[in-house]
PDB file of C-alpha atoms and ligand atoms in Angstrom:
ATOM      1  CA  UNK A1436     127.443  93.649 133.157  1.00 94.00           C
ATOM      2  CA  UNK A1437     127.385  91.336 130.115  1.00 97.00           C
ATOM      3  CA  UNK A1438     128.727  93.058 126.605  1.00 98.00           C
ATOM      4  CA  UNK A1439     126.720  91.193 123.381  1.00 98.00           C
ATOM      5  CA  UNK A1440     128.743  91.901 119.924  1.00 98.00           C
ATOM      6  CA  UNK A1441     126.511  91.405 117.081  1.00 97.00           C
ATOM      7  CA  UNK A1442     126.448  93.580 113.856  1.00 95.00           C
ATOM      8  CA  UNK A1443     123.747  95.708 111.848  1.00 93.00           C
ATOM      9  CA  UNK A1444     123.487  92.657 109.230  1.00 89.00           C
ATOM     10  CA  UNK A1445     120.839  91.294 107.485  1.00 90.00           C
ATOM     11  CA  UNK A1446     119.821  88.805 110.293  1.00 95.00           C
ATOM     12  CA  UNK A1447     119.603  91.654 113.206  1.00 96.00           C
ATOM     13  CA  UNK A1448     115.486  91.496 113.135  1.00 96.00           C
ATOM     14  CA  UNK A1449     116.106  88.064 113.963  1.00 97.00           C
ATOM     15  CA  UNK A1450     118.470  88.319 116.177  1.00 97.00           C
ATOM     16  CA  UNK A1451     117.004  90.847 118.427  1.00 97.00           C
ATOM     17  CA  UNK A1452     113.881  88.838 118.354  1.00 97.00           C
ATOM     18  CA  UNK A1453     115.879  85.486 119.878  1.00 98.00           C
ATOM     19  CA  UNK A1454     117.249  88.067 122.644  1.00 98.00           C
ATOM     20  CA  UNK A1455     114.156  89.393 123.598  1.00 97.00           C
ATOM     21  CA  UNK A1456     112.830  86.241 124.388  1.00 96.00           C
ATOM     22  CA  UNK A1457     115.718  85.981 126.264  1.00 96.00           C
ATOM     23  CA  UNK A1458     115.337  89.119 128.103  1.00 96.00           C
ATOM     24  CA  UNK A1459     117.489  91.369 126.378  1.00 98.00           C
ATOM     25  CA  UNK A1460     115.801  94.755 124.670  1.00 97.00           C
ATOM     26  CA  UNK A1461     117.907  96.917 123.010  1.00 98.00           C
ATOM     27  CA  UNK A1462     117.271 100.609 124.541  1.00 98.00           C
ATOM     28  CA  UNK A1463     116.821 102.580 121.543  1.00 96.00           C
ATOM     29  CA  UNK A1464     116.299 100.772 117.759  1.00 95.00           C
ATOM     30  CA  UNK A1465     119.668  99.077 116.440  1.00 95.00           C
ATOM     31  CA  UNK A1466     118.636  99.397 112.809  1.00 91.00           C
ATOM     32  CA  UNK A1467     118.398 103.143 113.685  1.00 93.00           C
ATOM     33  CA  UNK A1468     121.277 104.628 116.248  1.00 94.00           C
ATOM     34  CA  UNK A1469     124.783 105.388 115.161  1.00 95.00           C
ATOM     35  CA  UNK A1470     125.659 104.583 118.566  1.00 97.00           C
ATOM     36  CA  UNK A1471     128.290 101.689 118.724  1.00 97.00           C
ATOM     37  CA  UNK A1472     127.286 100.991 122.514  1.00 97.00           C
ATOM     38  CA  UNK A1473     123.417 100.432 123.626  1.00 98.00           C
ATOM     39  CA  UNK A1474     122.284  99.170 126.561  1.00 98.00           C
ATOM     40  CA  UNK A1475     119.717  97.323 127.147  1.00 98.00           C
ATOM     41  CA  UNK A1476     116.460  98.258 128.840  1.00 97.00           C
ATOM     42  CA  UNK A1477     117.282  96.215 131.943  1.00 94.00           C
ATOM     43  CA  UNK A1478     120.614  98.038 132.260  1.00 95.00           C
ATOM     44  CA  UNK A1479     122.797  94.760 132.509  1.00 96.00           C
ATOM     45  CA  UNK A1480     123.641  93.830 129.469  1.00 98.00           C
ATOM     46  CA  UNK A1481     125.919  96.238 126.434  1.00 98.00           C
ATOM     47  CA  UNK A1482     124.826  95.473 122.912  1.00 98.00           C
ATOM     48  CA  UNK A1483     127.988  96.457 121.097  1.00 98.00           C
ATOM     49  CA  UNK A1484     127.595  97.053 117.493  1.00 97.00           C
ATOM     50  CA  UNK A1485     130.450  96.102 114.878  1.00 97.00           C
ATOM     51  CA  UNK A1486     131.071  94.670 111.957  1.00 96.00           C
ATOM     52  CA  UNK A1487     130.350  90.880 111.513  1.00 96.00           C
ATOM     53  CA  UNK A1488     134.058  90.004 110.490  1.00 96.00           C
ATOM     54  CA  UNK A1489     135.349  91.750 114.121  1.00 98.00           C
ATOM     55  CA  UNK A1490     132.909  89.927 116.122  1.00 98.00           C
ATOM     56  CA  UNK A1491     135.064  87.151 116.766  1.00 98.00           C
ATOM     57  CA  UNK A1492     138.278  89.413 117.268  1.00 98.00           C
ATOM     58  CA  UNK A1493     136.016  91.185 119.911  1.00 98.00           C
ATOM     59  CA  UNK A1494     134.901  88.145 121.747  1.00 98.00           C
ATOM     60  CA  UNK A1495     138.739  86.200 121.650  1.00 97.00           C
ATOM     61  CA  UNK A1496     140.268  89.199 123.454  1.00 97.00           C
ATOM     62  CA  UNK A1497     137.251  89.581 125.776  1.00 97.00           C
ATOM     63  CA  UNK A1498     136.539  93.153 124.957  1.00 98.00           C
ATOM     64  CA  UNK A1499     132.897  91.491 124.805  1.00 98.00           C
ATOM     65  CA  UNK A1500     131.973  88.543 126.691  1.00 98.00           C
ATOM     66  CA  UNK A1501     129.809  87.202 123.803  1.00 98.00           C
ATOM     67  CA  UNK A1502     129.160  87.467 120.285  1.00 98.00           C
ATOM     68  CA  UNK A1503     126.491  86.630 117.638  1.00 98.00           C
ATOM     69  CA  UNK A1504     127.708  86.215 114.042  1.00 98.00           C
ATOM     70  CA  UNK A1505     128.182  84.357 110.908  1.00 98.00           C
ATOM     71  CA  UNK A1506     129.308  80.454 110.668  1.00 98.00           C
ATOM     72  CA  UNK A1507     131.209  81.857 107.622  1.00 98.00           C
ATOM     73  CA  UNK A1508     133.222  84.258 109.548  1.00 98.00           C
ATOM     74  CA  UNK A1509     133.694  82.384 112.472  1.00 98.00           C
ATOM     75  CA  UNK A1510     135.408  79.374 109.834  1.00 98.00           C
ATOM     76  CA  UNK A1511     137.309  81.993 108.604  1.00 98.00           C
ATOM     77  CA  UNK A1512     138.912  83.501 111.693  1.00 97.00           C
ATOM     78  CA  UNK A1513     139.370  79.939 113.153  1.00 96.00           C
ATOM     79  CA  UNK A1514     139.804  80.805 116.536  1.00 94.00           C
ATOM     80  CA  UNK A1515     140.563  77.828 119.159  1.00 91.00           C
ATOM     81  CA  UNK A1516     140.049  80.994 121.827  1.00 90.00           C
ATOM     82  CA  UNK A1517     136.422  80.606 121.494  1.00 96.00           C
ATOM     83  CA  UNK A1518     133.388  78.282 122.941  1.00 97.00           C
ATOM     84  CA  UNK A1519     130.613  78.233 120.153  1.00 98.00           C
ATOM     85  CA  UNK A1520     127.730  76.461 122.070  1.00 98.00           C
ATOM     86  CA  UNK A1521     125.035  77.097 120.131  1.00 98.00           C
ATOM     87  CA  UNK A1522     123.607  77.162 116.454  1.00 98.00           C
ATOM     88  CA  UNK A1523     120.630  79.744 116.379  1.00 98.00           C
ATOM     89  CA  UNK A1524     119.603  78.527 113.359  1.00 98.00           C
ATOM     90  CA  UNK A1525     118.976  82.013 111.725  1.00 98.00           C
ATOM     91  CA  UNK A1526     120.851  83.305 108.730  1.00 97.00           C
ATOM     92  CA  UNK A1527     120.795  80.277 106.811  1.00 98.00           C
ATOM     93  CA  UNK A1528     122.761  80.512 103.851  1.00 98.00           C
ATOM     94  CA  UNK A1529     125.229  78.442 101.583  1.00 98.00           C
ATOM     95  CA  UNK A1530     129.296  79.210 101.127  1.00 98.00           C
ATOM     96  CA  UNK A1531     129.706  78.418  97.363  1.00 98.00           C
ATOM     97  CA  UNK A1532     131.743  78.648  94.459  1.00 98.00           C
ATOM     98  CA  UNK A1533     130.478  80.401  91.646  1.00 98.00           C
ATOM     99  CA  UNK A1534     130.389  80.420  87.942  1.00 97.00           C
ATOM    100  CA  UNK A1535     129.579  82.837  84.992  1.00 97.00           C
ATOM    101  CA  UNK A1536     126.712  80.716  83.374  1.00 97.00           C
ATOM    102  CA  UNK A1537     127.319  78.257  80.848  1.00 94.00           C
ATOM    103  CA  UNK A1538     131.013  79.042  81.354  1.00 94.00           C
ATOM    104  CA  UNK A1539     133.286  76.185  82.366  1.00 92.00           C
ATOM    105  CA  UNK A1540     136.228  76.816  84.800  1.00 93.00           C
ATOM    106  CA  UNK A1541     139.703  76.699  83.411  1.00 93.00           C
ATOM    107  CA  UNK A1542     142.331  74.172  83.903  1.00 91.00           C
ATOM    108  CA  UNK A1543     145.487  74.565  85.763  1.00 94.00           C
ATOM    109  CA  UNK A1544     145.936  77.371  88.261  1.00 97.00           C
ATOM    110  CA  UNK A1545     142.629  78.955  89.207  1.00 98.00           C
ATOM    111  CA  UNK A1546     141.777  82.507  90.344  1.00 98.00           C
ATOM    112  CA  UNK A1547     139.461  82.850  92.523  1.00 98.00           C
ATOM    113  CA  UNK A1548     138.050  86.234  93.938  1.00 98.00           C
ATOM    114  CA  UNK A1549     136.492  85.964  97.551  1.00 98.00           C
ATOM    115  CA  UNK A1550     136.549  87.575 101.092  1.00 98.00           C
ATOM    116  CA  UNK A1551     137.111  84.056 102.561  1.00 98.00           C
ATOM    117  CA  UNK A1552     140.705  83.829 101.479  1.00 98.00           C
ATOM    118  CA  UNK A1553     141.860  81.124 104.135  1.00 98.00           C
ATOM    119  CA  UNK A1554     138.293  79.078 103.563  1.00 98.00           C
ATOM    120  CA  UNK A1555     138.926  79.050  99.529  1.00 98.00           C
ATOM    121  CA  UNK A1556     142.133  77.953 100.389  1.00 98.00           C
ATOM    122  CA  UNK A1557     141.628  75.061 102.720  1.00 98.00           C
ATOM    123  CA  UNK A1558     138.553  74.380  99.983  1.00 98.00           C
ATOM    124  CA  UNK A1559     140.790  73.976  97.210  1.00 98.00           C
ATOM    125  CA  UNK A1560     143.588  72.236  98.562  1.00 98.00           C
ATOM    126  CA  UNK A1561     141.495  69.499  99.844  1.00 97.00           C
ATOM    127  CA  UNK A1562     140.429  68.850  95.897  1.00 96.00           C
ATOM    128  CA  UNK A1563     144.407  69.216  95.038  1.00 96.00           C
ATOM    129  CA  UNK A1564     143.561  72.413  93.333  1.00 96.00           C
ATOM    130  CA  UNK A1565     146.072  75.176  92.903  1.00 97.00           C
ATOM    131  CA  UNK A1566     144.679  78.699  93.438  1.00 98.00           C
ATOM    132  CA  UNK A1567     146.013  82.499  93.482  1.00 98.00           C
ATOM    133  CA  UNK A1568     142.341  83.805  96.081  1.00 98.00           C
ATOM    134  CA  UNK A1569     141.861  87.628  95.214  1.00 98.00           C
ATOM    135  CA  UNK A1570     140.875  88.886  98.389  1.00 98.00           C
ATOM    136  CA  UNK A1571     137.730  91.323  97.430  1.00 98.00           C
ATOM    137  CA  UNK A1572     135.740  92.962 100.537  1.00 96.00           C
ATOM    138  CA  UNK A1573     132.349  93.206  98.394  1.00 94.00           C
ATOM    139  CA  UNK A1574     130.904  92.779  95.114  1.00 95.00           C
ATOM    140  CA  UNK A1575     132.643  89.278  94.542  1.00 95.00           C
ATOM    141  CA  UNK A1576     130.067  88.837  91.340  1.00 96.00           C
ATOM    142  CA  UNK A1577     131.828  91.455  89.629  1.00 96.00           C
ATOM    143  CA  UNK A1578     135.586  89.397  89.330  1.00 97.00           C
ATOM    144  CA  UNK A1579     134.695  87.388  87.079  1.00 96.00           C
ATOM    145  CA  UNK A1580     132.535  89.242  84.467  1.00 94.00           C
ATOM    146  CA  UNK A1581     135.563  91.810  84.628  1.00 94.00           C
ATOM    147  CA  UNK A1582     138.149  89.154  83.738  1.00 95.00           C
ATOM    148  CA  UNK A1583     139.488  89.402  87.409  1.00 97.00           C
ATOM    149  CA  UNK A1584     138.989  85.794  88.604  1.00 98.00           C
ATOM    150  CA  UNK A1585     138.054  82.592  87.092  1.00 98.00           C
ATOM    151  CA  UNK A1586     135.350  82.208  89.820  1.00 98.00           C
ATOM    152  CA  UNK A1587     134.251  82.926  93.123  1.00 98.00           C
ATOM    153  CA  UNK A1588     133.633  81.887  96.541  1.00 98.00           C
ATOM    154  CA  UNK A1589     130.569  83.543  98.220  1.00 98.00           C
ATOM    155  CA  UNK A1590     127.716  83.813 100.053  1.00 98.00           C
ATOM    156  CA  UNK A1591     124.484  82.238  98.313  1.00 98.00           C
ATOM    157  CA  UNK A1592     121.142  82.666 100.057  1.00 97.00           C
ATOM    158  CA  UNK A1593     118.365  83.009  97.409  1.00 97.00           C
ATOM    159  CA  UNK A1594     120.619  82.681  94.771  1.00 97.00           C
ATOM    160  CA  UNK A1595     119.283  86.427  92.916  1.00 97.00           C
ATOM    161  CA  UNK A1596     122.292  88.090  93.558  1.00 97.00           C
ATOM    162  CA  UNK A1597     123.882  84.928  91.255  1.00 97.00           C
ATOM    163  CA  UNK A1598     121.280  85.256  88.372  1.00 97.00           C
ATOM    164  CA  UNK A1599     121.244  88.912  88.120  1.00 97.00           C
ATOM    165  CA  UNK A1600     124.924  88.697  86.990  1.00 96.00           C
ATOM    166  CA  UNK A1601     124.878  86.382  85.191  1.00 96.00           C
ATOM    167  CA  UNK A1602     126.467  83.769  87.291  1.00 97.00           C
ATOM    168  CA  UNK A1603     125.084  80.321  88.785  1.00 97.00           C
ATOM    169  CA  UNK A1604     126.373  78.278  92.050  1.00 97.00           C
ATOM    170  CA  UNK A1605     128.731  75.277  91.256  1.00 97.00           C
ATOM    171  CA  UNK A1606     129.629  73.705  94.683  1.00 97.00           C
ATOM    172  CA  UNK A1607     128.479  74.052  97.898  1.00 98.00           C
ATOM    173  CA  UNK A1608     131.595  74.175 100.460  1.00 98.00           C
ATOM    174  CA  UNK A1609     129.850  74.176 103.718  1.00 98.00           C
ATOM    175  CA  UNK A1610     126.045  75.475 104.791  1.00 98.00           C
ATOM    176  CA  UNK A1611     126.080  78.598 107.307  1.00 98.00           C
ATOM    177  CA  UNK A1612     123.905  79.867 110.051  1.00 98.00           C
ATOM    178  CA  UNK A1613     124.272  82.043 113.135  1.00 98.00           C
ATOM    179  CA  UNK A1614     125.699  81.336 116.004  1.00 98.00           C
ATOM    180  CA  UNK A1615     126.620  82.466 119.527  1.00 98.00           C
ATOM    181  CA  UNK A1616     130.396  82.658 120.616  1.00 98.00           C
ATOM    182  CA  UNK A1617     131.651  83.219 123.662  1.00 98.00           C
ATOM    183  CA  UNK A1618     134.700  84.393 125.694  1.00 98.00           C
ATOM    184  CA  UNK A1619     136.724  81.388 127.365  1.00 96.00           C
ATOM    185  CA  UNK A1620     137.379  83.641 130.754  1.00 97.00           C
ATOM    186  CA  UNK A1621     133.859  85.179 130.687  1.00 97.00           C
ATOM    187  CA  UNK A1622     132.320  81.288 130.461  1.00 97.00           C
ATOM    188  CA  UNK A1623     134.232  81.091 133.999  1.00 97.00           C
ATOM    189  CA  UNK A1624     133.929  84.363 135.406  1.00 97.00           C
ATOM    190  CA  UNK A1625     130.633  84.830 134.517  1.00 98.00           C
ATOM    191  CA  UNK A1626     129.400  81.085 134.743  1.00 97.00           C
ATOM    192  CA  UNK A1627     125.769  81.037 135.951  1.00 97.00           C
ATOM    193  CA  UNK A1628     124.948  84.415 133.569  1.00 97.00           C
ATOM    194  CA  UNK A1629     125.821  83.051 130.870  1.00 98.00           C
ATOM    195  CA  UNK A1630     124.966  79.303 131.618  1.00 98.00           C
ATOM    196  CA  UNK A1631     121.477  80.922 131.892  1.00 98.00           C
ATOM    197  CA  UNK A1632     121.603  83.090 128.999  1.00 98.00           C
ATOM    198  CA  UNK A1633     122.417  79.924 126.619  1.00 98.00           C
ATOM    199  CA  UNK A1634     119.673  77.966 127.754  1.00 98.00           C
ATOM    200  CA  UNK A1635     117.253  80.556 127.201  1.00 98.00           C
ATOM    201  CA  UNK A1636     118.383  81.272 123.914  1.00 98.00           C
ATOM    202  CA  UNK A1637     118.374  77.768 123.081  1.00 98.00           C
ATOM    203  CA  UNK A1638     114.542  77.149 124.464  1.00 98.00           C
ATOM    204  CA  UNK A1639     113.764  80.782 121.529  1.00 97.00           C
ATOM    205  CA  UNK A1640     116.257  78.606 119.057  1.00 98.00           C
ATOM    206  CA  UNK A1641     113.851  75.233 119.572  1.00 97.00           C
ATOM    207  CA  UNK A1642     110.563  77.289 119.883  1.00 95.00           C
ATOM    208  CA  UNK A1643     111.199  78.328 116.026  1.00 92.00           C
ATOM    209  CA  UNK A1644     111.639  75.071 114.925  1.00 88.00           C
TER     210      UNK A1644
HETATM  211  C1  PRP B1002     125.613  88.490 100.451  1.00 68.36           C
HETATM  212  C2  PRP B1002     126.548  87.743  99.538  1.00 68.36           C
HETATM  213  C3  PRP B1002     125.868  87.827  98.194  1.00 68.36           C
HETATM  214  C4  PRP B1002     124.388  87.896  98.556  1.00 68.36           C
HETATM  215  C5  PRP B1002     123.738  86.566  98.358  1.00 68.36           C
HETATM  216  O1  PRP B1002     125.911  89.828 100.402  1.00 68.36           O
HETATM  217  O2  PRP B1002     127.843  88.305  99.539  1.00 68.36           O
HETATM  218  O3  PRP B1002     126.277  88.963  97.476  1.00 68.36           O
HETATM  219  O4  PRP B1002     124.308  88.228  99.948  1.00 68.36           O
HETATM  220  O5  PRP B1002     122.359  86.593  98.650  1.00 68.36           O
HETATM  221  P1  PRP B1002     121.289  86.052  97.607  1.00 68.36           P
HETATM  222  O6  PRP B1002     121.720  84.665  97.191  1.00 68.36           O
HETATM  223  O7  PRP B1002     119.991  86.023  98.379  1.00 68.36           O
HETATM  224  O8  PRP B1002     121.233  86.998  96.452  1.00 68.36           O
HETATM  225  P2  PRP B1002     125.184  90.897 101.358  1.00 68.36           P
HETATM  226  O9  PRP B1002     123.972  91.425 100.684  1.00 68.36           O
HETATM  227  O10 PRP B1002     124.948  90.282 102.705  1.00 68.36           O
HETATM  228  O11 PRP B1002     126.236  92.051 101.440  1.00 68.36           O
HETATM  229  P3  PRP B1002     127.816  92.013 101.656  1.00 68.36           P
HETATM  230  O12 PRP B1002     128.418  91.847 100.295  1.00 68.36           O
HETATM  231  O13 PRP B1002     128.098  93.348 102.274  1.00 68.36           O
HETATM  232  O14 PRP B1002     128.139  90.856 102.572  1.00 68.36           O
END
């Protein structure tokens, strides 16, 4: 039995379409169940659903062999526990800071509202920036129309979620796309599996370029 983590995020269409061309097929709809646990038709694989920030937690202590999520979350956990062979190139998206329009960021100390609090960090140091990071799980847009941070450090895809704030993207710390992690003792134990399961997944991954 192989045990897939991946979460009910926006990219789940895409990435249930990159498993069924690998084979997998969920047994019921994902979007749909409350179960956490689904099987797949085949009856070899577990699709367990959680969130996108546990994935990696799930897949380090091998309470699922592999796991689909997030570039973002992945640099945030910074796990050397985990083999991340491939990029599948879905859920493209850019980790930014972020501005209220027209508004210019302060000098000295900076606060800076984000759920990426070890990412911001890292981000500023490198620029020799001192920062107090708010640690927000949602609605990061909000800190700094609400006089809670100076700016913040987000997600930016189409940018909408920006503009209809009032807010605009300043820099771009890294870009971010999905990819598939696995579990250092399941790449052994389970070798030829998942040897297989990575090249089919990268043959979807190339077909869609
Ligand atoms: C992400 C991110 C932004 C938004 C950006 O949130 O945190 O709020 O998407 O997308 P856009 O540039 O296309 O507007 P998401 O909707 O995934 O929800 P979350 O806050 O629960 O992560």
């Amino acid at each position: 039995m192989l045990t897939i983590a991946t979460s009910k995020g926006r990219t789940l269409k895409h990435t249930l379409s990159l498993l069924a061309e690998a084979g997998i097929e969920p047994s019921e709809d994902l979007s749909k169940t409350r179960k956490l646990i689904v099987p797949s038709v085949c009856g070899n694989v577990n699709l367990v659903l959680i969130r996108a920030t546990d994935v990696p937690t799930f897949v380090e202590y091998g309470a699922a062999d592999i796991g689909i999520t997030g570039k973002d979350t992945l640099a945030e956990h910074n796990s050397d526990n985990l083999y991340e062979p491939l990029d599948l190139n879905i859920g493209k998206c850019r980790l930014m800071t972020a501005i209220v329009t027209g508004r210019e960021l302060p000098t000295g100390k900076l606060r800076v509202a984000s759920k990426y609090v070890s990412l911001s960090e890292q981000y500023f140091a490198k620029k020799g920036q001192q920062v107090e990071v708010i640690k927000l799980y949602g609605s990061m847009e909000l800190a700094p129309i609400v006089g809670l941070a100076d700016c913040i450090v987000d997600l930016v895809d189409t940018g909408n979620t920006l503009k209809a704030n009032g807010m605009e993207p300043l820099d771009l710390i890294m870009d971010i796309s999905s990819r598939l992690v696995i579990n250092k003792a399941s790449m052994k134990m389970k070798h030829e599996r998942i040897k297989g399961l990575i090249k089919q997944l990268k043959i979807a991954v190339d077909n869609r370029r």
